[in-house]
Short mmCIF file of C-alpha atoms in Angstrom, two decimals:
data_model
loop_
_atom_site.label_atom_id
_atom_site.label_comp_id
_atom_site.label_asym_id
_atom_site.label_seq_id
_atom_site.Cartn_x
_atom_site.Cartn_y
_atom_site.Cartn_z
CA UNK H 274 -51.42 -333.36 -197.40
CA UNK H 275 -54.24 -331.05 -196.96
CA UNK H 276 -52.18 -328.99 -193.75
CA UNK H 277 -49.23 -328.48 -196.16
CA UNK H 278 -51.38 -326.92 -199.17
CA UNK H 279 -53.09 -324.99 -196.67
CA UNK H 280 -49.36 -323.81 -195.28
CA UNK H 281 -48.52 -322.95 -198.37
CA UNK H 282 -51.65 -320.86 -199.64
CA UNK H 283 -51.30 -318.71 -195.96
CA UNK H 284 -47.47 -318.38 -197.13
CA UNK H 285 -48.40 -317.24 -200.46
CA UNK H 286 -50.90 -314.92 -199.18
CA UNK H 287 -49.06 -313.19 -196.53
CA UNK H 288 -46.49 -312.49 -199.03
CA UNK H 289 -48.34 -311.16 -201.61
CA UNK H 290 -51.02 -309.44 -199.96
CA UNK H 291 -48.07 -307.29 -198.02
CA UNK H 292 -45.41 -307.04 -201.24
CA UNK H 293 -48.08 -306.26 -204.36
CA UNK H 294 -49.11 -302.83 -205.05
CA UNK H 295 -47.36 -301.34 -202.24
CA UNK H 296 -47.45 -297.88 -203.80
CA UNK H 297 -51.27 -298.01 -202.99
CA UNK H 298 -52.84 -296.36 -200.77
CA UNK H 299 -54.15 -297.61 -197.62
CA UNK H 300 -57.40 -299.29 -197.39
CA UNK H 301 -60.10 -296.69 -196.32
CA UNK H 302 -61.68 -298.32 -193.72
CA UNK H 303 -58.49 -299.30 -192.21
CA UNK H 304 -58.90 -295.71 -189.74
CA UNK H 305 -61.42 -292.86 -189.37
CA UNK H 306 -58.03 -291.26 -188.27
CA UNK H 307 -56.77 -289.03 -191.02
CA UNK H 308 -53.02 -290.41 -189.39
CA UNK H 309 -52.88 -293.52 -192.51
CA UNK H 310 -52.66 -290.67 -195.27
CA UNK H 311 -50.68 -288.21 -193.21
CA UNK H 312 -48.28 -289.90 -190.61
CA UNK H 313 -45.76 -291.46 -193.12
CA UNK H 314 -44.06 -288.58 -194.00
CA UNK H 315 -44.25 -287.44 -190.34
CA UNK H 316 -42.45 -290.64 -188.93
CA UNK H 317 -39.96 -290.52 -192.33
CA UNK H 318 -39.24 -286.87 -191.68
CA UNK H 319 -35.79 -287.22 -190.03
CA UNK H 320 -33.93 -290.16 -192.29
CA UNK H 321 -35.42 -288.77 -195.37
CA UNK H 322 -34.02 -284.94 -194.64
CA UNK H 323 -30.21 -287.07 -193.89
CA UNK H 324 -30.57 -288.63 -196.75
CA UNK H 325 -31.83 -286.09 -199.04
CA UNK H 326 -30.04 -283.32 -197.62
CA UNK H 327 -27.03 -284.43 -195.52
CA UNK H 328 -28.54 -283.62 -191.60
CA UNK H 329 -31.59 -284.66 -190.08
CA UNK H 330 -32.29 -281.93 -188.24
CA UNK H 331 -33.62 -279.02 -190.27
CA UNK H 332 -36.11 -277.35 -188.50
CA UNK H 333 -37.97 -277.78 -184.65
CA UNK H 334 -39.56 -281.24 -185.86
CA UNK H 335 -37.27 -284.23 -184.57
CA UNK H 336 -38.87 -287.58 -184.84
CA UNK H 337 -36.31 -289.53 -183.87
CA UNK H 338 -36.26 -288.42 -180.40
CA UNK H 339 -38.93 -291.02 -179.64
CA UNK H 340 -37.98 -294.03 -182.32
CA UNK H 341 -33.78 -293.44 -182.78
CA UNK H 342 -33.32 -297.13 -183.50
CA UNK H 343 -36.61 -297.10 -186.47
CA UNK H 344 -34.54 -293.74 -187.61
CA UNK H 345 -31.20 -295.38 -188.03
CA UNK H 346 -33.59 -298.32 -189.98
CA UNK H 347 -35.07 -295.91 -192.13
CA UNK H 348 -31.69 -294.20 -192.99
CA UNK H 349 -30.13 -297.38 -194.13
CA UNK H 350 -33.01 -298.11 -196.19
CA UNK H 351 -33.10 -294.66 -197.48
CA UNK H 352 -29.35 -294.74 -198.37
CA UNK H 353 -29.37 -298.15 -199.96
CA UNK H 354 -32.23 -297.69 -201.90
CA UNK H 355 -33.39 -294.02 -202.11
CA UNK H 356 -36.02 -292.02 -200.85
CA UNK H 357 -39.76 -293.43 -202.12
CA UNK H 358 -42.61 -294.78 -200.83
CA UNK H 359 -41.89 -298.91 -201.85
CA UNK H 360 -38.62 -298.08 -199.77
CA UNK H 361 -40.53 -296.62 -196.48
CA UNK H 362 -42.95 -299.10 -196.23
CA UNK H 363 -40.80 -302.03 -196.58
CA UNK H 364 -39.83 -301.81 -193.19
CA UNK H 365 -42.77 -302.60 -191.94
CA UNK H 366 -43.62 -305.38 -194.41
CA UNK H 367 -40.17 -307.17 -193.29
CA UNK H 368 -41.17 -306.25 -189.49
CA UNK H 369 -44.72 -307.93 -189.89
CA UNK H 370 -43.20 -311.24 -191.63
CA UNK H 371 -40.50 -311.50 -188.68
CA UNK H 372 -43.46 -310.59 -186.16
CA UNK H 373 -45.34 -313.74 -187.46
CA UNK H 374 -42.41 -315.68 -187.30
CA UNK H 375 -41.45 -315.01 -183.84
CA UNK H 376 -45.55 -315.41 -182.66
CA UNK H 377 -45.91 -318.15 -184.59
CA UNK H 378 -42.52 -320.16 -183.11
CA UNK H 379 -43.59 -318.90 -180.08
CA UNK H 380 -47.01 -320.35 -179.70
CA UNK H 381 -45.76 -323.52 -180.99
CA UNK H 382 -43.61 -323.65 -178.22
CA UNK H 383 -46.03 -322.74 -175.62
CA UNK H 384 -49.53 -324.94 -177.11
CA UNK H 385 -48.35 -326.94 -179.78
CA UNK H 386 -48.07 -326.67 -183.73
CA UNK H 387 -52.26 -326.79 -184.49
CA UNK H 388 -52.06 -323.73 -182.04
CA UNK H 389 -49.46 -322.00 -183.50
CA UNK H 390 -50.92 -322.31 -187.41
CA UNK H 391 -54.27 -321.31 -186.20
CA UNK H 392 -52.37 -317.94 -184.59
CA UNK H 393 -50.24 -317.39 -187.47
CA UNK H 394 -53.03 -317.45 -189.78
CA UNK H 395 -55.65 -315.39 -187.90
CA UNK H 396 -52.82 -312.90 -186.98
CA UNK H 397 -51.41 -313.04 -190.53
CA UNK H 398 -54.41 -311.89 -192.02
CA UNK H 399 -56.02 -309.69 -189.52
CA UNK H 400 -56.88 -306.56 -191.49
CA UNK H 401 -55.08 -303.95 -189.05
CA UNK H 402 -52.38 -306.18 -188.91
CA UNK H 403 -52.05 -306.27 -192.31
CA UNK H 404 -52.89 -303.07 -193.26
CA UNK H 405 -50.85 -301.38 -191.57
CA UNK H 406 -48.18 -303.70 -192.18
CA UNK H 407 -47.87 -301.28 -195.20
CA UNK H 408 -47.92 -298.47 -193.91
CA UNK H 409 -44.49 -296.67 -192.84
CA UNK H 410 -45.64 -296.24 -189.50
CA UNK H 411 -43.60 -297.00 -186.31
CA UNK H 412 -46.54 -299.63 -185.07
CA UNK H 413 -45.28 -302.48 -187.13
CA UNK H 414 -41.26 -302.43 -185.99
CA UNK H 415 -42.38 -301.61 -182.57
CA UNK H 416 -44.50 -304.96 -182.54
CA UNK H 417 -41.94 -307.05 -183.84
CA UNK H 418 -39.87 -306.18 -180.81
CA UNK H 419 -43.02 -307.83 -178.95
CA UNK H 420 -43.43 -310.56 -180.63
CA UNK H 421 -39.63 -311.14 -180.27
CA UNK H 422 -39.49 -310.31 -176.54
CA UNK H 423 -42.77 -313.14 -176.65
CA UNK H 424 -40.71 -315.86 -178.43
CA UNK H 425 -37.21 -315.43 -175.58
CA UNK H 426 -40.02 -315.93 -173.06
CA UNK H 427 -41.12 -319.42 -174.73
CA UNK H 428 -37.49 -320.56 -174.74
CA UNK H 429 -38.02 -320.81 -170.98
CA UNK H 430 -34.59 -320.62 -170.12
CA UNK H 431 -32.33 -317.86 -168.09
CA UNK H 432 -30.58 -316.59 -170.87
CA UNK H 433 -34.70 -316.71 -172.76
CA UNK H 434 -35.76 -314.33 -169.75
CA UNK H 435 -32.80 -311.90 -169.66
CA UNK H 436 -33.04 -311.48 -173.98
CA UNK H 437 -36.85 -310.71 -173.24
CA UNK H 438 -36.11 -308.06 -170.62
CA UNK H 439 -33.89 -306.10 -172.88
CA UNK H 440 -35.92 -306.72 -175.88
CA UNK H 441 -39.28 -305.15 -173.67
CA UNK H 442 -36.74 -301.86 -172.73
CA UNK H 443 -35.94 -301.80 -176.47
CA UNK H 444 -39.59 -300.65 -177.41
CA UNK H 445 -38.70 -296.96 -176.18
CA UNK H 446 -36.53 -296.59 -178.83
CA UNK H 447 -39.43 -297.48 -181.37
CA UNK H 448 -42.71 -296.20 -179.83
CA UNK H 449 -42.91 -294.89 -175.68
CA UNK H 450 -46.38 -296.67 -175.91
CA UNK H 451 -44.77 -299.98 -176.51
CA UNK H 452 -42.90 -300.05 -172.77
CA UNK H 453 -46.16 -300.82 -171.52
CA UNK H 454 -45.09 -304.38 -172.17
CA UNK H 455 -42.24 -303.98 -169.23
CA UNK H 456 -44.14 -305.32 -166.67
CA UNK H 457 -46.22 -307.95 -168.39
CA UNK H 458 -43.19 -310.72 -167.97
CA UNK H 459 -42.95 -309.52 -164.39
CA UNK H 460 -46.94 -310.05 -163.38
CA UNK H 461 -47.00 -313.41 -165.14
CA UNK H 462 -43.51 -314.86 -164.00
CA UNK H 463 -44.16 -313.69 -160.49
CA UNK H 464 -47.14 -315.46 -159.89
CA UNK H 465 -45.71 -319.04 -159.88
CA UNK H 466 -42.15 -318.98 -161.24
CA UNK H 467 -40.43 -316.11 -158.44
CA UNK H 468 -37.23 -317.26 -159.03
CA UNK H 469 -37.20 -316.38 -162.44
CA UNK H 470 -37.87 -312.60 -162.65
CA UNK H 471 -34.11 -312.08 -162.03
CA UNK H 472 -33.34 -313.09 -165.06
CA UNK H 473 -35.54 -310.90 -166.84
CA UNK H 474 -35.51 -308.00 -164.61
CA UNK H 475 -31.85 -307.89 -165.11
CA UNK H 476 -32.46 -307.87 -168.70
CA UNK H 477 -35.02 -304.97 -168.31
CA UNK H 478 -32.68 -302.79 -166.08
CA UNK H 479 -29.55 -303.35 -168.68
CA UNK H 480 -31.98 -302.05 -171.72
CA UNK H 481 -33.31 -299.32 -169.51
CA UNK H 482 -29.97 -298.09 -168.63
CA UNK H 483 -28.42 -298.41 -172.38
CA UNK H 484 -31.19 -296.64 -173.58
CA UNK H 485 -30.87 -293.61 -170.88
CA UNK H 486 -26.72 -293.45 -171.38
CA UNK H 487 -27.17 -293.52 -175.44
CA UNK H 488 -30.07 -291.53 -176.09
CA UNK H 489 -32.61 -290.91 -173.02
CA UNK H 490 -30.88 -288.73 -170.80
CA UNK H 491 -28.66 -286.67 -173.96
CA UNK H 492 -32.13 -285.91 -175.71
CA UNK H 493 -33.81 -285.65 -172.17
CA UNK H 494 -35.40 -282.43 -172.74
CA UNK H 495 -36.39 -282.68 -176.22
CA UNK H 496 -37.86 -286.04 -175.65
CA UNK H 497 -39.74 -284.69 -172.51
CA UNK H 498 -41.24 -282.18 -174.67
CA UNK H 499 -42.55 -284.17 -177.29
CA UNK H 500 -43.90 -286.58 -175.08
CA UNK H 501 -45.75 -284.10 -172.92
CA UNK H 502 -47.10 -282.22 -176.21
CA UNK H 503 -48.88 -285.51 -177.14
CA UNK H 504 -49.64 -286.88 -173.64
CA UNK H 505 -51.72 -283.61 -172.78
CA UNK H 506 -52.93 -282.85 -176.26
CA UNK H 507 -54.05 -286.10 -177.66
CA UNK H 508 -53.71 -288.83 -174.66
CA UNK H 509 -54.44 -288.30 -171.27
CA UNK H 510 -58.19 -287.30 -169.76
CA UNK H 511 -58.15 -283.99 -168.50
CA UNK H 512 -60.81 -284.99 -165.24
CA UNK H 513 -61.97 -288.13 -163.72
CA UNK H 514 -65.28 -287.48 -165.68
CA UNK H 515 -63.47 -287.24 -168.97
CA UNK H 516 -61.79 -290.65 -168.24
CA UNK H 517 -65.11 -292.04 -167.58
CA UNK H 518 -66.47 -291.15 -170.65
CA UNK H 519 -63.42 -292.29 -172.21
CA UNK H 520 -63.68 -295.77 -170.56
CA UNK H 521 -67.21 -295.89 -171.71
CA UNK H 522 -66.60 -294.51 -175.86
CA UNK H 523 -63.66 -297.18 -175.81
CA UNK H 524 -66.25 -300.48 -174.38
CA UNK H 525 -69.47 -299.24 -175.96
CA UNK H 526 -69.06 -296.46 -178.49
CA UNK H 527 -70.03 -296.63 -182.25
CA UNK H 528 -69.54 -293.08 -183.41
CA UNK H 529 -66.69 -292.66 -185.99
CA UNK H 530 -66.08 -288.64 -184.90
CA UNK H 531 -65.74 -290.03 -180.76
CA UNK H 532 -62.35 -290.91 -181.51
CA UNK H 533 -62.58 -293.51 -179.15
CA UNK H 534 -64.93 -296.72 -179.89
CA UNK H 535 -61.82 -299.69 -179.43
CA UNK H 536 -64.15 -302.37 -179.34
CA UNK H 537 -66.90 -301.06 -182.24
CA UNK H 538 -63.85 -301.63 -184.27
CA UNK H 539 -62.74 -304.27 -183.07
CA UNK H 540 -66.12 -306.40 -183.64
CA UNK H 541 -67.06 -304.98 -186.72
CA UNK H 542 -64.17 -305.42 -188.55
CA UNK H 543 -62.48 -308.93 -186.78
CA UNK H 544 -65.54 -310.41 -184.82
CA UNK H 545 -64.26 -313.65 -184.48
CA UNK H 546 -60.75 -312.75 -183.10
CA UNK H 547 -62.40 -310.37 -180.99
CA UNK H 548 -64.60 -312.81 -179.52
CA UNK H 549 -62.84 -315.62 -179.31
CA UNK H 550 -59.82 -313.47 -177.67
CA UNK H 551 -62.14 -311.99 -174.84
CA UNK H 552 -63.66 -315.85 -174.23
CA UNK H 553 -60.15 -317.08 -173.59
CA UNK H 554 -59.40 -313.79 -171.05
CA UNK H 555 -62.76 -314.04 -169.47
CA UNK H 556 -63.38 -317.83 -169.51
CA UNK H 557 -60.35 -319.45 -169.14
CA UNK H 558 -58.84 -317.25 -166.45
CA UNK H 559 -55.95 -317.13 -164.63
CA UNK H 560 -53.82 -320.83 -164.99
CA UNK H 561 -51.53 -321.32 -162.28
CA UNK H 562 -49.60 -324.68 -163.82
CA UNK H 563 -45.97 -324.05 -164.72
CA UNK H 564 -46.57 -324.80 -168.18
CA UNK H 565 -49.35 -321.98 -168.59
CA UNK H 566 -46.45 -319.07 -168.37
CA UNK H 567 -47.26 -318.30 -172.12
CA UNK H 568 -51.12 -318.44 -171.39
CA UNK H 569 -50.61 -315.74 -168.18
CA UNK H 570 -48.16 -313.54 -170.29
CA UNK H 571 -51.00 -313.39 -172.59
CA UNK H 572 -53.64 -312.84 -170.53
CA UNK H 573 -51.57 -309.67 -169.08
CA UNK H 574 -50.49 -308.53 -172.23
CA UNK H 575 -54.36 -307.97 -173.37
CA UNK H 576 -55.77 -307.03 -170.06
CA UNK H 577 -53.03 -304.05 -169.86
CA UNK H 578 -52.97 -303.16 -173.59
CA UNK H 579 -56.61 -302.86 -172.95
CA UNK H 580 -57.01 -301.27 -170.21
CA UNK H 581 -54.18 -298.68 -171.00
CA UNK H 582 -56.08 -297.57 -174.84
CA UNK H 583 -59.43 -297.57 -172.52
CA UNK H 584 -58.61 -294.36 -170.43
CA UNK H 585 -56.89 -292.79 -173.66
CA UNK H 586 -58.88 -289.83 -175.27
CA UNK H 587 -57.39 -291.16 -178.48
CA UNK H 588 -57.50 -294.28 -180.21
CA UNK H 589 -56.91 -294.77 -183.93
CA UNK H 590 -56.71 -297.98 -185.43
CA UNK H 591 -53.17 -298.67 -185.24
CA UNK H 592 -53.21 -298.26 -181.59
CA UNK H 593 -54.70 -301.24 -180.86
CA UNK H 594 -51.74 -303.29 -182.43
CA UNK H 595 -50.40 -302.92 -178.94
CA UNK H 596 -51.96 -306.01 -177.81
CA UNK H 597 -53.82 -307.38 -180.98
CA UNK H 598 -50.89 -310.18 -181.15
CA UNK H 599 -51.99 -311.19 -177.64
CA UNK H 600 -55.91 -311.27 -178.27
CA UNK H 601 -55.10 -313.21 -181.55
CA UNK H 602 -52.69 -315.56 -179.12
CA UNK H 603 -55.36 -315.77 -176.66
CA UNK H 604 -58.42 -316.84 -179.40
CA UNK H 605 -56.31 -319.56 -180.77
CA UNK H 606 -55.59 -321.21 -177.56
CA UNK H 607 -59.01 -320.66 -176.74
CA UNK H 608 -60.14 -322.51 -180.11
CA UNK H 609 -58.21 -325.47 -179.41
CA UNK H 610 -60.08 -325.74 -176.18
CA UNK H 611 -63.87 -325.22 -177.13
CA UNK H 612 -64.68 -328.11 -175.86
CA UNK H 613 -63.32 -328.66 -173.04
CA UNK H 614 -64.23 -324.94 -171.82
CA UNK H 615 -67.84 -325.68 -172.84
CA UNK H 616 -68.37 -328.78 -170.16
CA UNK H 617 -66.56 -326.35 -167.85
CA UNK H 618 -68.81 -324.09 -168.39
CA UNK H 619 -71.84 -326.59 -167.53
CA UNK H 620 -70.58 -327.32 -164.06
CA UNK H 621 -69.76 -323.76 -163.24
CA UNK H 622 -72.54 -321.22 -164.14
CA UNK H 623 -70.69 -318.39 -163.18
CA UNK H 624 -68.04 -318.92 -164.95
CA UNK H 625 -69.87 -319.44 -168.32
CA UNK H 626 -72.14 -316.25 -167.61
CA UNK H 627 -68.94 -314.18 -167.21
CA UNK H 628 -66.77 -316.11 -170.67
CA UNK H 629 -69.41 -316.25 -172.36
CA UNK H 630 -71.76 -313.76 -171.33
CA UNK H 631 -69.08 -310.24 -171.64
CA UNK H 632 -67.84 -311.08 -175.11
CA UNK H 633 -71.14 -312.45 -176.69
CA UNK H 634 -72.53 -308.95 -175.32
CA UNK H 635 -69.87 -307.06 -176.78
CA UNK H 636 -69.94 -308.37 -180.07
CA UNK H 637 -74.16 -308.36 -180.43
CA UNK H 638 -74.01 -304.98 -178.77
CA UNK H 639 -71.56 -303.42 -181.99
CA UNK H 640 -72.91 -305.48 -184.87
CA UNK H 641 -76.56 -304.63 -183.92
CA UNK H 642 -75.21 -300.90 -183.14
CA UNK H 643 -73.58 -300.74 -187.01
CA UNK H 644 -76.76 -302.46 -188.15
CA UNK H 645 -79.66 -299.37 -186.52
CA UNK H 646 -77.33 -296.65 -186.42
CA UNK H 647 -78.47 -295.47 -190.01
CA UNK H 648 -81.83 -295.61 -189.05
CA UNK H 649 -82.40 -294.41 -185.93
CA UNK H 650 -79.15 -292.59 -185.17
CA UNK H 651 -76.23 -293.15 -183.15
CA UNK H 652 -77.52 -292.31 -179.66
CA UNK H 653 -80.40 -293.93 -180.07
CA UNK H 654 -79.04 -297.08 -181.48
CA UNK H 655 -76.26 -297.71 -178.66
CA UNK H 656 -79.47 -298.06 -176.33
CA UNK H 657 -81.02 -299.74 -178.51
CA UNK H 658 -78.60 -302.21 -179.33
CA UNK H 659 -77.32 -302.66 -175.71
CA UNK H 660 -80.71 -303.74 -174.17
CA UNK H 661 -81.55 -306.18 -177.40
CA UNK H 662 -77.99 -307.42 -176.60
CA UNK H 663 -78.73 -308.18 -173.06
CA UNK H 664 -81.95 -310.13 -174.07
CA UNK H 665 -79.96 -312.24 -176.70
CA UNK H 666 -77.30 -312.98 -173.64
CA UNK H 667 -79.56 -314.08 -171.17
CA UNK H 668 -81.09 -316.17 -173.94
CA UNK H 669 -78.04 -317.69 -175.22
CA UNK H 670 -76.48 -318.57 -171.42
CA UNK H 671 -78.99 -320.30 -170.41
CA UNK H 672 -79.46 -322.43 -173.75
CA UNK H 673 -76.30 -323.65 -173.52
CA UNK H 674 -77.21 -325.27 -170.34
CA UNK H 675 -79.32 -327.42 -172.42
CA UNK H 676 -76.34 -328.90 -174.93
CA UNK H 677 -74.25 -331.09 -173.53
CA UNK H 678 -71.82 -330.97 -175.82
CA UNK H 679 -70.04 -328.34 -178.50
CA UNK H 680 -69.32 -329.65 -182.15
CA UNK H 681 -65.43 -330.18 -182.78
CA UNK H 682 -66.45 -328.45 -186.40
CA UNK H 683 -67.14 -325.16 -184.18
CA UNK H 684 -63.53 -324.24 -183.93
CA UNK H 685 -62.57 -324.54 -187.69
CA UNK H 686 -65.50 -322.98 -188.81
CA UNK H 687 -65.04 -319.85 -186.73
CA UNK H 688 -61.34 -319.61 -188.18
CA UNK H 689 -62.63 -320.00 -191.62
CA UNK H 690 -65.37 -317.58 -190.85
CA UNK H 691 -62.32 -315.45 -190.06
CA UNK H 692 -60.40 -316.11 -192.82
CA UNK H 693 -62.84 -315.56 -195.51
CA UNK H 694 -63.45 -311.92 -193.50
CA UNK H 695 -59.85 -311.17 -193.72
CA UNK H 696 -59.21 -312.43 -197.34
CA UNK H 697 -62.62 -310.74 -198.48
CA UNK H 698 -61.52 -307.14 -197.00
CA UNK H 699 -58.07 -307.69 -198.94
CA UNK H 700 -59.52 -308.50 -202.21
CA UNK H 701 -62.05 -305.44 -201.52
CA UNK H 702 -59.21 -302.99 -201.02
CA UNK H 703 -57.00 -304.84 -204.41
CA UNK H 704 -60.12 -304.47 -206.60
CA UNK H 705 -60.96 -300.82 -205.57
CA UNK H 706 -57.28 -299.34 -204.67
CA UNK H 707 -55.81 -296.38 -205.93
CA UNK H 708 -52.83 -294.26 -205.44
CA UNK H 709 -53.91 -290.90 -204.38
CA UNK H 710 -50.25 -290.04 -202.14
CA UNK H 711 -48.18 -291.90 -204.77
CA UNK H 712 -49.49 -288.89 -207.70
CA UNK H 713 -49.88 -286.19 -205.81
CA UNK H 714 -46.30 -286.02 -204.32
CA UNK H 715 -45.17 -286.61 -207.92
CA UNK H 716 -47.32 -284.15 -209.48
CA UNK H 717 -46.12 -281.28 -206.50
CA UNK H 718 -42.39 -282.58 -207.39
CA UNK H 719 -43.32 -281.99 -210.85
CA UNK H 720 -45.48 -278.64 -210.19
CA UNK H 721 -42.31 -276.88 -208.15
CA UNK H 722 -39.08 -276.00 -208.84
CA UNK H 723 -36.60 -278.65 -207.12
CA UNK H 724 -35.40 -275.91 -204.86
CA UNK H 725 -38.71 -275.21 -203.30
CA UNK H 726 -39.83 -275.36 -200.00
CA UNK H 727 -43.18 -275.75 -198.87
CA UNK H 728 -44.44 -275.19 -195.41
CA UNK H 729 -47.56 -276.64 -193.26
CA UNK H 730 -48.98 -280.18 -194.04
CA UNK H 731 -46.40 -280.79 -196.87
CA UNK H 732 -44.47 -283.49 -195.46
CA UNK H 733 -46.68 -286.24 -195.98
CA UNK H 734 -46.64 -285.71 -199.90
CA UNK H 735 -42.49 -285.30 -199.83
CA UNK H 736 -41.73 -289.15 -200.36
CA UNK H 737 -42.13 -288.94 -204.01
CA UNK H 738 -40.37 -286.13 -204.94
CA UNK H 739 -37.26 -284.11 -203.75
CA UNK H 740 -39.03 -280.82 -202.26
CA UNK H 741 -38.02 -280.07 -198.45
CA UNK H 742 -41.35 -279.79 -196.75
CA UNK H 743 -41.72 -278.04 -193.30
CA UNK H 744 -44.50 -279.45 -191.10
CA UNK H 745 -45.90 -277.40 -188.62
CA UNK H 746 -47.17 -278.79 -185.68
CA UNK H 747 -49.81 -276.23 -183.18
CA UNK H 748 -50.27 -275.68 -180.29
CA UNK H 749 -46.73 -276.07 -179.13
CA UNK H 750 -45.25 -278.63 -180.92
CA UNK H 751 -42.90 -277.60 -183.50
CA UNK H 752 -42.56 -275.18 -186.31
CA UNK H 753 -45.37 -273.05 -185.04
CA UNK H 754 -44.34 -269.93 -183.87
CA UNK H 755 -44.17 -267.34 -186.89
CA UNK H 756 -43.22 -269.58 -189.22
CA UNK H 757 -42.95 -267.42 -192.72
CA UNK H 758 -40.54 -265.36 -190.66
CA UNK H 759 -38.12 -268.18 -189.50
CA UNK H 760 -38.23 -270.74 -193.23
CA UNK H 761 -38.88 -268.05 -195.85
CA UNK H 762 -41.06 -270.60 -197.85
CA UNK H 763 -42.71 -270.30 -201.09
CA UNK H 764 -45.40 -272.21 -200.63
CA UNK H 765 -47.85 -272.92 -198.27
CA UNK H 766 -49.94 -276.54 -197.89
CA UNK H 767 -53.08 -276.26 -195.74
CA UNK H 768 -55.60 -278.73 -194.88
CA UNK H 769 -59.21 -277.25 -195.05
CA UNK H 770 -59.83 -278.03 -191.26
CA UNK H 771 -61.24 -275.58 -189.15
CA UNK H 772 -58.54 -275.18 -186.34
CA UNK H 773 -55.72 -275.38 -188.95
CA UNK H 774 -57.53 -272.47 -191.70
CA UNK H 775 -58.08 -270.41 -188.58
CA UNK H 776 -54.39 -270.75 -187.69
CA UNK H 777 -52.96 -270.02 -190.52
CA UNK H 778 -55.14 -267.10 -191.20
CA UNK H 779 -54.24 -265.68 -188.24
CA UNK H 780 -50.46 -266.06 -188.97
CA UNK H 781 -50.21 -265.82 -192.71
CA UNK H 782 -53.60 -264.12 -193.38
CA UNK H 783 -52.25 -262.56 -197.05
CA UNK H 784 -51.90 -265.67 -198.37
CA UNK H 785 -55.24 -267.59 -198.04
CA UNK H 786 -56.68 -266.00 -200.90
CA UNK H 787 -58.27 -267.61 -204.10
CA UNK H 788 -55.46 -265.83 -206.24
CA UNK H 789 -53.17 -267.50 -204.31
CA UNK H 790 -54.26 -270.63 -204.87
CA UNK H 791 -52.46 -272.94 -206.93
CA UNK H 792 -54.34 -276.37 -207.14
CA UNK H 793 -55.97 -278.77 -204.28
CA UNK H 794 -55.22 -282.82 -203.53
CA UNK H 795 -57.57 -285.06 -201.91
CA UNK H 796 -56.14 -286.51 -199.30
CA UNK H 797 -58.69 -289.55 -197.54
CA UNK H 798 -61.94 -287.63 -196.65
CA UNK H 799 -60.05 -284.18 -196.75
CA UNK H 800 -58.19 -281.88 -199.23
CA UNK H 801 -55.01 -279.97 -198.99
CA UNK H 802 -54.99 -276.57 -200.94
CA UNK H 803 -51.53 -275.16 -202.24
CA UNK H 804 -50.83 -271.59 -201.79
CA UNK H 805 -47.93 -269.64 -203.14
CA UNK H 806 -46.52 -267.18 -200.59
CA UNK H 807 -46.00 -263.92 -202.64
CA UNK H 808 -43.01 -261.67 -201.38
CA UNK H 809 -44.94 -259.06 -199.54
CA UNK H 810 -46.40 -261.71 -196.90
CA UNK H 811 -43.02 -262.77 -195.75
CA UNK H 812 -42.06 -260.50 -192.46
#
């Protein structure tokens, strides 16, 4: 009876926390990047154009190149329900709920109902998974494809393996970086079930062939241009030394402006899932029994995801969804095996040092760094936290030798702690929610004539109006060459950021004057300024 009540309450929370106040702004602590405020407009840009103006491509920015299937879904939703924030975000809401169903059932098939419920609760309430399930970004639909492929693997049949390969290839049509899942089942299956590699590989090849023939090859030039921009400007380290710094920041950094503090984000906002998941990754090891295929998939999935992001120069928190389901799966399985794992550690001290010491060090290091930073500064705090954490880890790993058994209540307490933290974050957002994006977009629509063309950072503010906003990405992505001459806009929207002000002062020096400033809008930690473009400023 208690289990049924708990499941019912969980389902109610998952639905209410996603569907209620869907027009509200994202939780400000969800990410350090301004992408949670701006990128919804960019990623729905072509679908909005197709529905409102009759053509998806009206200028040089065509994000549908990178997400053709998601773009089709957006056009269908906008064409049916209209163009607005709720319609745009509803796709991510549906994707998150379907992803949870696939993920939970896969865990049930592989590890039992108790583990499935634990994983469902941890992933469904996770602050990152919940937060991005309410935003019209690319990550949640792509995560749905990952979870569906994981579920197909849990079927254990040739048809399931083929479908998993097909879905893994389909990630290219949602978000190219999610194609990192393609080799995961190959590595996991190839270890103990070499004969079953063929169905998965066949499905993957068929999927890649379909994507290439129907989309990739016909649009190869534009896709190559956009992916090269994002790769060289945002992701790829420019030297071996910079790659080393990226790994260091990702694992140990705690400064918000470093933009690469992956583990710090996880440990400070999802400490239980992250720590227990890493315990499973390092402590349970690479299991070789036939029935542990799903476990090996989770291990490879998490390891490849963490490793690839650690080598990336730019890691907004939405990128964590690339491996978050795998980390949650590892945590759910590990929580069910904690007593047995504890006994194993007493017999194998090296395994204890690896499985307990490393995750505990990361947890203590980042929590202490967060506490110390306001007092001594980020640099000193990181060194002090690392030293104190090493001492505490040494004490704990030796101390656990003295305790022969681990209480059976440990796992339920950890799950309860994770749920309390996650629900607390959601309640904090609900109590302090704002509607800046919605209200600003509507105000802009009332302020300007319906036929107005706004250039610059205007696209994010157009989901609640019918204006034509033309985004400008520089240097070299889209619409950055002579934008005033090319598009003849009447208004310019500029973010008060040094690099962007320099660009517009160079390309529109007669516009950025106090006399032309009409109004300014807050947008997260930044501020957008709307300027009227005088006729003499247009070439």
